[in-house]
PDB file of C-alpha atoms in Angstrom:
ATOM      1  CA  MET S   1     -24.903   1.381  20.004  1.00  0.00           C
ATOM      2  CA  PRO S   2     -25.481   5.057  19.215  1.00  0.00           C
ATOM      3  CA  ARG S   3     -27.252   5.955  16.031  1.00  0.00           C
ATOM      4  CA  LYS S   4     -25.361   7.084  12.961  1.00  0.00           C
ATOM      5  CA  SER S   5     -24.529  10.784  12.751  1.00  0.00           C
ATOM      6  CA  THR S   6     -26.821  12.690  10.414  1.00  0.00           C
ATOM      7  CA  VAL S   7     -23.718  14.101   8.734  1.00  0.00           C
ATOM      8  CA  ASN S   8     -22.541  10.548   7.972  1.00  0.00           C
ATOM      9  CA  THR S   9     -25.846   9.855   6.208  1.00  0.00           C
ATOM     10  CA  LEU S  10     -25.060  12.528   3.609  1.00  0.00           C
ATOM     11  CA  PRO S  11     -23.648  11.521   0.227  1.00  0.00           C
ATOM     12  CA  PRO S  12     -19.853  11.027   0.263  1.00  0.00           C
ATOM     13  CA  LYS S  13     -19.362  13.968  -2.109  1.00  0.00           C
ATOM     14  CA  ILE S  14     -21.029  16.336   0.372  1.00  0.00           C
ATOM     15  CA  THR S  15     -19.181  14.822   3.340  1.00  0.00           C
ATOM     16  CA  LYS S  16     -15.857  15.395   1.545  1.00  0.00           C
ATOM     17  CA  GLN S  17     -16.781  19.035   1.010  1.00  0.00           C
ATOM     18  CA  ILE S  18     -17.687  19.382   4.689  1.00  0.00           C
ATOM     19  CA  ASN S  19     -14.385  17.755   5.690  1.00  0.00           C
ATOM     20  CA  ALA S  20     -12.464  20.118   3.407  1.00  0.00           C
ATOM     21  CA  ALA S  21     -14.281  23.122   4.883  1.00  0.00           C
ATOM     22  CA  LEU S  22     -13.526  21.910   8.418  1.00  0.00           C
ATOM     23  CA  GLU S  23      -9.856  21.427   7.573  1.00  0.00           C
ATOM     24  CA  ARG S  24      -9.526  24.898   6.072  1.00  0.00           C
ATOM     25  CA  GLY S  25     -11.487  26.479   8.912  1.00  0.00           C
ATOM     26  CA  HIS S  26     -12.833  29.275   6.700  1.00  0.00           C
ATOM     27  CA  ARG S  27     -16.488  28.596   7.463  1.00  0.00           C
ATOM     28  CA  THR S  28     -18.320  28.618  10.762  1.00  0.00           C
ATOM     29  CA  LEU S  29     -20.692  25.830  11.711  1.00  0.00           C
ATOM     30  CA  ASP S  30     -23.614  28.179  11.064  1.00  0.00           C
ATOM     31  CA  ASP S  31     -22.260  28.878   7.560  1.00  0.00           C
ATOM     32  CA  LEU S  32     -21.989  25.143   6.876  1.00  0.00           C
ATOM     33  CA  VAL S  33     -25.519  24.462   8.145  1.00  0.00           C
ATOM     34  CA  ALA S  34     -26.869  27.281   5.919  1.00  0.00           C
ATOM     35  CA  TRP S  35     -24.803  26.062   2.937  1.00  0.00           C
ATOM     36  CA  LEU S  36     -26.135  22.497   3.322  1.00  0.00           C
ATOM     37  CA  ALA S  37     -29.720  23.746   3.487  1.00  0.00           C
ATOM     38  CA  SER S  38     -29.583  26.342   0.717  1.00  0.00           C
ATOM     39  CA  GLU S  39     -27.354  24.627  -1.850  1.00  0.00           C
ATOM     40  CA  HIS S  40     -28.084  20.955  -1.211  1.00  0.00           C
ATOM     41  CA  GLY S  41     -31.418  20.842   0.601  1.00  0.00           C
ATOM     42  CA  TYR S  42     -30.110  18.952   3.669  1.00  0.00           C
ATOM     43  CA  THR S  43     -31.294  19.963   7.111  1.00  0.00           C
ATOM     44  CA  ILE S  44     -28.577  19.223   9.645  1.00  0.00           C
ATOM     45  CA  SER S  45     -28.613  20.627  13.147  1.00  0.00           C
ATOM     46  CA  ARG S  46     -25.738  22.795  14.293  1.00  0.00           C
ATOM     47  CA  SER S  47     -25.109  20.458  17.235  1.00  0.00           C
ATOM     48  CA  ALA S  48     -24.892  17.402  14.938  1.00  0.00           C
ATOM     49  CA  LEU S  49     -22.393  19.229  12.754  1.00  0.00           C
ATOM     50  CA  HIS S  50     -20.453  20.301  15.862  1.00  0.00           C
ATOM     51  CA  ARG S  51     -20.270  16.702  17.149  1.00  0.00           C
ATOM     52  CA  TYR S  52     -19.163  15.558  13.697  1.00  0.00           C
ATOM     53  CA  SER S  53     -16.483  18.251  13.527  1.00  0.00           C
ATOM     54  CA  GLN S  54     -15.143  17.259  16.959  1.00  0.00           C
ATOM     55  CA  ASN S  55     -14.963  13.577  15.958  1.00  0.00           C
ATOM     56  CA  TYR S  56     -13.384  14.504  12.640  1.00  0.00           C
ATOM     57  CA  GLU S  57     -10.733  16.634  14.359  1.00  0.00           C
ATOM     58  CA  THR S  58      -9.954  13.835  16.833  1.00  0.00           C
ATOM     59  CA  LEU S  59      -9.552  11.389  13.961  1.00  0.00           C
ATOM     60  CA  ARG S  60      -7.306  13.838  12.055  1.00  0.00           C
ATOM     61  CA  LYS S  61      -5.077  14.253  15.106  1.00  0.00           C
ATOM     62  CA  LYS S  62      -4.794  10.487  15.579  1.00  0.00           C
ATOM     63  CA  LEU S  63      -3.923  10.013  11.921  1.00  0.00           C
ATOM     64  CA  ALA S  64      -1.292  12.749  12.125  1.00  0.00           C
ATOM     65  CA  GLU S  65       0.201  11.101  15.225  1.00  0.00           C
ATOM     66  CA  THR S  66       0.292   7.681  13.566  1.00  0.00           C
ATOM     67  CA  ARG S  67       1.911   9.207  10.489  1.00  0.00           C
ATOM     68  CA  GLU S  68       4.614  10.823  12.646  1.00  0.00           C
ATOM     69  CA  ILE S  69       5.280   7.622  14.576  1.00  0.00           C
ATOM     70  CA  THR S  70       5.387   5.551  11.389  1.00  0.00           C
ATOM     71  CA  GLN S  71       7.801   8.038   9.822  1.00  0.00           C
ATOM     72  CA  ALA S  72      10.000   7.808  12.923  1.00  0.00           C
ATOM     73  CA  PHE S  73      10.027   4.000  12.624  1.00  0.00           C
ATOM     74  CA  ALA S  74      10.805   4.282   8.928  1.00  0.00           C
ATOM     75  CA  ALA S  75      13.672   6.693   9.588  1.00  0.00           C
ATOM     76  CA  GLU S  76      15.060   4.323  12.205  1.00  0.00           C
ATOM     77  CA  LEU S  77      14.985   1.381   9.799  1.00  0.00           C
ATOM     78  CA  GLY S  78      16.480   3.367   6.931  1.00  0.00           C
ATOM     79  CA  PRO S  79      15.477   3.685   3.289  1.00  0.00           C
ATOM     80  CA  ASP S  80      16.892   0.297   2.274  1.00  0.00           C
ATOM     81  CA  ALA S  81      14.545  -1.558   4.604  1.00  0.00           C
ATOM     82  CA  LEU S  82      11.493   0.184   3.174  1.00  0.00           C
ATOM     83  CA  ALA S  83      12.110  -0.355  -0.532  1.00  0.00           C
ATOM     84  CA  GLY S  84      10.072  -2.797  -2.581  1.00  0.00           C
ATOM     85  CA  LYS S  85       7.016  -4.857  -1.709  1.00  0.00           C
ATOM     86  CA  GLN S  86       8.391  -6.000   1.647  1.00  0.00           C
ATOM     87  CA  GLY S  87       9.031  -2.387   2.616  1.00  0.00           C
ATOM     88  CA  ALA S  88       5.468  -1.426   1.747  1.00  0.00           C
ATOM     89  CA  LEU S  89       4.187  -4.340   3.817  1.00  0.00           C
ATOM     90  CA  LEU S  90       6.432  -3.315   6.690  1.00  0.00           C
ATOM     91  CA  VAL S  91       5.025   0.219   6.624  1.00  0.00           C
ATOM     92  CA  GLU S  92       1.470  -1.170   6.631  1.00  0.00           C
ATOM     93  CA  ILE S  93       2.275  -3.351   9.642  1.00  0.00           C
ATOM     94  CA  MET S  94       3.734  -0.379  11.483  1.00  0.00           C
ATOM     95  CA  GLN S  95       0.712   1.774  10.651  1.00  0.00           C
ATOM     96  CA  ALA S  96      -1.684  -0.907  11.871  1.00  0.00           C
ATOM     97  CA  MET S  97       0.257  -1.240  15.117  1.00  0.00           C
ATOM     98  CA  VAL S  98       0.341   2.496  15.671  1.00  0.00           C
ATOM     99  CA  MET S  99      -3.372   2.800  14.865  1.00  0.00           C
ATOM    100  CA  LYS S 100      -4.169   0.175  17.515  1.00  0.00           C
ATOM    101  CA  VAL S 101      -2.172   2.090  20.083  1.00  0.00           C
ATOM    102  CA  ALA S 102      -3.769   5.381  19.011  1.00  0.00           C
ATOM    103  CA  ALA S 103      -7.229   3.814  19.239  1.00  0.00           C
ATOM    104  CA  GLY S 104      -6.521   2.888  22.843  1.00  0.00           C
ATOM    105  CA  THR S 105      -5.988  -0.818  22.281  1.00  0.00           C
ATOM    106  CA  GLU S 106      -3.207  -1.788  24.605  1.00  0.00           C
ATOM    107  CA  LEU S 107      -0.470  -4.061  23.383  1.00  0.00           C
ATOM    108  CA  ASP S 108       1.129  -6.242  25.996  1.00  0.00           C
ATOM    109  CA  VAL S 109       4.902  -6.648  26.308  1.00  0.00           C
ATOM    110  CA  LYS S 110       4.843  -9.993  24.504  1.00  0.00           C
ATOM    111  CA  GLN S 111       2.997  -8.496  21.506  1.00  0.00           C
ATOM    112  CA  ILE S 112       5.386  -5.548  21.330  1.00  0.00           C
ATOM    113  CA  GLY S 113       8.381  -7.906  21.457  1.00  0.00           C
ATOM    114  CA  MET S 114       6.896 -10.075  18.720  1.00  0.00           C
ATOM    115  CA  LEU S 115       6.190  -7.018  16.626  1.00  0.00           C
ATOM    116  CA  CYS S 116       9.727  -5.671  17.062  1.00  0.00           C
ATOM    117  CA  ARG S 117      11.163  -9.040  16.010  1.00  0.00           C
ATOM    118  CA  ALA S 118       8.821  -9.149  13.031  1.00  0.00           C
ATOM    119  CA  VAL S 119       9.893  -5.658  11.970  1.00  0.00           C
ATOM    120  CA  ARG S 120      13.573  -6.565  12.367  1.00  0.00           C
ATOM    121  CA  ASP S 121      13.146  -9.833  10.465  1.00  0.00           C
ATOM    122  CA  ALA S 122      11.165  -8.158   7.687  1.00  0.00           C
ATOM    123  CA  ALA S 123      13.820  -5.457   7.324  1.00  0.00           C
ATOM    124  CA  SER S 124      16.553  -8.106   7.202  1.00  0.00           C
ATOM    125  CA  ALA S 125      14.668 -10.183   4.632  1.00  0.00           C
ATOM    126  CA  ASN S 126      14.038  -7.062   2.584  1.00  0.00           C
ATOM    127  CA  ARG S 127      17.748  -6.222   2.566  1.00  0.00           C
ATOM    128  CA  LEU S 128      18.632  -9.777   1.487  1.00  0.00           C
ATOM    129  CA  SER S 129      16.076  -9.564  -1.292  1.00  0.00           C
ATOM    130  CA  GLN S 130      17.482  -6.219  -2.448  1.00  0.00           C
ATOM    131  CA  ASP S 131      21.029  -7.608  -2.431  1.00  0.00           C
ATOM    132  CA  TYR S 132      19.918 -10.614  -4.481  1.00  0.00           C
ATOM    133  CA  GLU S 133      18.092  -8.422  -6.999  1.00  0.00           C
ATOM    134  CA  GLU S 134      21.150  -6.177  -7.314  1.00  0.00           C
ATOM    135  CA  ARG S 135      23.484  -9.141  -7.932  1.00  0.00           C
ATOM    136  CA  LEU S 136      21.044 -10.617 -10.436  1.00  0.00           C
ATOM    137  CA  ARG S 137      20.750  -7.306 -12.299  1.00  0.00           C
ATOM    138  CA  LYS S 138      24.547  -7.028 -12.428  1.00  0.00           C
ATOM    139  CA  GLN S 139      24.914 -10.591 -13.771  1.00  0.00           C
ATOM    140  CA  ILE S 140      22.285  -9.990 -16.456  1.00  0.00           C
ATOM    141  CA  THR S 141      23.949  -6.747 -17.510  1.00  0.00           C
ATOM    142  CA  GLU S 142      27.389  -8.401 -17.673  1.00  0.00           C
ATOM    143  CA  ARG S 143      26.043 -11.306 -19.752  1.00  0.00           C
ATOM    144  CA  ALA S 144      24.217  -8.920 -22.048  1.00  0.00           C
ATOM    145  CA  ALA S 145      27.422  -6.892 -22.524  1.00  0.00           C
ATOM    146  CA  LYS S 146      29.429 -10.052 -23.346  1.00  0.00           C
ATOM    147  CA  THR S 147      26.766 -11.212 -25.777  1.00  0.00           C
ATOM    148  CA  ALA S 148      26.560  -7.787 -27.414  1.00  0.00           C
ATOM    149  CA  GLY S 149      30.356  -7.739 -27.722  1.00  0.00           C
ATOM    150  CA  ALA S 150      30.449 -11.195 -29.277  1.00  0.00           C
ATOM    151  CA  VAL S 151      27.662 -10.373 -31.723  1.00  0.00           C
ATOM    152  CA  ALA S 152      29.313  -7.064 -32.630  1.00  0.00           C
ATOM    153  CA  LYS S 153      32.660  -8.792 -33.196  1.00  0.00           C
ATOM    154  CA  LYS S 154      31.031 -11.510 -35.308  1.00  0.00           C
ATOM    155  CA  ALA S 155      29.241  -8.848 -37.350  1.00  0.00           C
ATOM    156  CA  GLY S 156      32.539  -7.065 -37.922  1.00  0.00           C
ATOM    157  CA  LEU S 157      31.634  -3.937 -35.992  1.00  0.00           C
ATOM    158  CA  THR S 158      34.390  -1.722 -34.644  1.00  0.00           C
ATOM    159  CA  GLN S 159      35.228  -1.345 -30.946  1.00  0.00           C
ATOM    160  CA  GLU S 160      33.668   2.122 -31.102  1.00  0.00           C
ATOM    161  CA  SER S 161      30.380   0.723 -32.459  1.00  0.00           C
ATOM    162  CA  ARG S 162      30.310  -1.956 -29.758  1.00  0.00           C
ATOM    163  CA  LYS S 163      30.792   0.699 -27.029  1.00  0.00           C
ATOM    164  CA  LYS S 164      27.995   2.752 -28.577  1.00  0.00           C
ATOM    165  CA  ILE S 165      25.666  -0.273 -28.451  1.00  0.00           C
ATOM    166  CA  GLU S 166      26.567  -0.887 -24.801  1.00  0.00           C
ATOM    167  CA  ARG S 167      25.910   2.757 -23.911  1.00  0.00           C
ATOM    168  CA  GLU S 168      22.653   3.182 -25.801  1.00  0.00           C
ATOM    169  CA  ILE S 169      21.026  -0.212 -25.441  1.00  0.00           C
ATOM    170  CA  LEU S 170      22.432  -1.589 -22.194  1.00  0.00           C
ATOM    171  CA  GLY S 171      23.006   1.716 -20.419  1.00  0.00           C
ATOM    172  CA  LEU S 172      26.652   0.846 -19.717  1.00  0.00           C
ATOM    173  CA  GLN S 173      29.475   3.379 -19.624  1.00  0.00           C
TER     174      GLN S 173
END
């Protein structure tokens, strides 16, 4: 196993600053090496920083690819399938799958089929859950409106007052 990059041995705060500088592309490797030495007292070779920058760029490209693929999957499934906790889990599953493919881990046909079925089933379950929540919310709102109406009537409030209560408290029109 190769030894850890000298850049990876730096404190996370410094590594984040290096990553930001690499992403912006405003500094050369020589500038970064000089900056590390003069401002932070770290001696890093130009070649170590170059290797790190190449690995970092490769990782950024893979992450961008996985993000694009995951977004394509999400668009295919539609916004309803991705709402709620199940939707978040579904996105995580898709990202993990895409990361495996991007990392070079091959998925066999059986695994891909199982994954597609899992995605389909999760989307279906998510839709059922959303439908149930919507029906439940509607029932609760209707019961609350009936109760508010009965209480308002019992209290001798006018129809106008009851409508105002429904609008302001229950959010009904």
